[in-house]
Short mmCIF file of C-alpha atoms and ligand atoms in Angstrom, two decimals:
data_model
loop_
_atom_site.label_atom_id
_atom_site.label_comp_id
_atom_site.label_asym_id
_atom_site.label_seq_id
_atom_site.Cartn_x
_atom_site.Cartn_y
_atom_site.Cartn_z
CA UNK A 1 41.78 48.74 71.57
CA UNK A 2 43.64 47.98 68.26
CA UNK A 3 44.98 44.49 69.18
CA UNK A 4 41.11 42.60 69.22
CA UNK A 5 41.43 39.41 67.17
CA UNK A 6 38.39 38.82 65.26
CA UNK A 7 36.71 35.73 66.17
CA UNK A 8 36.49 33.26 63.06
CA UNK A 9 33.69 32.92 61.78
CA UNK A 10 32.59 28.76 61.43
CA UNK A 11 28.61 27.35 60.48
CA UNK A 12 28.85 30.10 57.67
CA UNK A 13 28.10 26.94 54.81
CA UNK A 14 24.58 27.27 53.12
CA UNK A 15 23.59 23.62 53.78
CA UNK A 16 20.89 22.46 51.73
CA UNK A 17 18.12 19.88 53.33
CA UNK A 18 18.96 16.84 51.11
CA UNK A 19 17.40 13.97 52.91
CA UNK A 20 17.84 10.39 52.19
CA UNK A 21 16.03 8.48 49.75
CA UNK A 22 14.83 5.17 50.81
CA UNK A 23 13.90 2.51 48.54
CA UNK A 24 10.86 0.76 48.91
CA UNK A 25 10.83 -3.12 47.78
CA UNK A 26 8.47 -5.90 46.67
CA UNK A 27 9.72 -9.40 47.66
CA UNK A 28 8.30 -12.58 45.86
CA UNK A 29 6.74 -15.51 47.27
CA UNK A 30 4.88 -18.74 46.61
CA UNK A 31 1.66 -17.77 47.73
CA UNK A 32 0.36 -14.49 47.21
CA UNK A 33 -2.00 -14.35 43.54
CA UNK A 34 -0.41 -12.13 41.04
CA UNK A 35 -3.75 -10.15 40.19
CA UNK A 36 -3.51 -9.28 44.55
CA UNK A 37 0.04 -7.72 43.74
CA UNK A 38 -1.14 -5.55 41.08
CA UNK A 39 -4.29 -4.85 42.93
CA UNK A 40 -1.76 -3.83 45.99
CA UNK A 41 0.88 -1.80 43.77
CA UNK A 42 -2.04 -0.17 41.95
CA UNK A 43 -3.87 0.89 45.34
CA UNK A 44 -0.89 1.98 47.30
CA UNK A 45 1.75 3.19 44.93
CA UNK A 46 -1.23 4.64 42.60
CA UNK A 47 0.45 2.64 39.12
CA UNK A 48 -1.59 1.90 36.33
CA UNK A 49 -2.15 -1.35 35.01
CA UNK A 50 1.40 -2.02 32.85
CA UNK A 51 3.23 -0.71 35.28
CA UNK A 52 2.18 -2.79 38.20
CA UNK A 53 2.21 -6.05 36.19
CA UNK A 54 5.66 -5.23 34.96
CA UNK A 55 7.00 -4.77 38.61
CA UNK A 56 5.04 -7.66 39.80
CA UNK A 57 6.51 -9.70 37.19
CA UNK A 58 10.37 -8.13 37.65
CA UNK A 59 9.82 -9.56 41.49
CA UNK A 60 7.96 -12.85 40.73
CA UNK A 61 11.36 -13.92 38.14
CA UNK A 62 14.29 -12.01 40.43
CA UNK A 63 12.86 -12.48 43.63
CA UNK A 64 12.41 -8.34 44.54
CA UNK A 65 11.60 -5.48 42.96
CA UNK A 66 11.90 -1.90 43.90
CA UNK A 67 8.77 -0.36 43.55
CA UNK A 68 9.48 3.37 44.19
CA UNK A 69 11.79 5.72 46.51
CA UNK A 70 10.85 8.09 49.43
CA UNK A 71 11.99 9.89 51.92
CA UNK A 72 12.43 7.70 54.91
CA UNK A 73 8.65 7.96 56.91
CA UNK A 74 6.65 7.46 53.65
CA UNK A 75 8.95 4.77 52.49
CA UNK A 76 8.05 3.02 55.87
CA UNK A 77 4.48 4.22 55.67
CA UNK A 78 3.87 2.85 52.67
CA UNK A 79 5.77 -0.41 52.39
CA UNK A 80 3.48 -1.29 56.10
CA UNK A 81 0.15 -0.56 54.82
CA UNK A 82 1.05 -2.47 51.67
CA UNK A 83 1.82 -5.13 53.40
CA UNK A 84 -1.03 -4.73 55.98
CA UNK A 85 -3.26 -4.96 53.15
CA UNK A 86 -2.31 -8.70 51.83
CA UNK A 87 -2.42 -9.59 56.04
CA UNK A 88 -5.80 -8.53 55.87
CA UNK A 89 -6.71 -11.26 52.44
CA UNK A 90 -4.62 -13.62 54.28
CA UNK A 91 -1.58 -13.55 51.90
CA UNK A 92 2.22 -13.34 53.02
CA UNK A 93 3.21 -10.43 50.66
CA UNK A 94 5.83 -8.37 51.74
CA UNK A 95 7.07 -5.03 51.09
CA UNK A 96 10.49 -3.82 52.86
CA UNK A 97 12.43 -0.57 52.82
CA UNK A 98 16.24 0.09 52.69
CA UNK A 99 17.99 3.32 52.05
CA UNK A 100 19.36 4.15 48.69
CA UNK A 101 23.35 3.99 48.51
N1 NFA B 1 5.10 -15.52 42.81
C1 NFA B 1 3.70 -15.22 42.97
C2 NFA B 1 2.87 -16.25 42.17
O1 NFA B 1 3.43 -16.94 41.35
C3 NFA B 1 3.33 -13.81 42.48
C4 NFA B 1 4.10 -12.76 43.22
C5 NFA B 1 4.82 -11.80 42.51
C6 NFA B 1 4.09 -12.70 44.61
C7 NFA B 1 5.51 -10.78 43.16
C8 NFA B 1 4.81 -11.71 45.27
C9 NFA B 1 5.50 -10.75 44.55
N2 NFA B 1 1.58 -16.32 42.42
#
């Protein structure tokens, strides 16, 4: 047979796995000692000293501060034990997630 029409060939793009960064975020409050915060940011984002501080501080005078991005599960993974932990010492710190633009 000379008259076959080739099939077209479609799904032939390389894709590459790019997935979605997701932001995770400290909010301020009235309560919660700034020394915990640190302690918290050093513990479960592993920051040193200035680094903590500084983000505690950025969130204590703007009212949130992104801490660090992650894919999606770790974001969420970390931003609940973080706040788990301040439950625990009776404080209302929170940590939220939101994915990056
Ligand atoms: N605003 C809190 C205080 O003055 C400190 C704080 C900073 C709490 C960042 C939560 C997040 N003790």
């Amino acid at each position: 047979m000379a008259d076959i029409a080739s099939t077209p060939r479609v799904e032939d793009t390389v894709r590459t796995a790019r997935p979605k960064l997701h932001k995770v975020i400290l909010v301020n409050d009235h309560y919660t000692p700034r020394e915990f915060v640190v302690r918290v940011l050093r513990a479960e984002f592993r920051m040193d000293e200035g680094q903590s501080f500084r983000v505690m501080l950025t969130a204590h005078q703007r009212g949130s501060c992104v801490v660090a991005v992650f894919t999606r599960e770790i974001a969420e993974e970390k931003a609940t034990r973080a706040t788990d932990m301040a439950r625990e010492a009776g404080y209302p710190l929170l940590f939220t997630t939101e994915p990056e633009e």
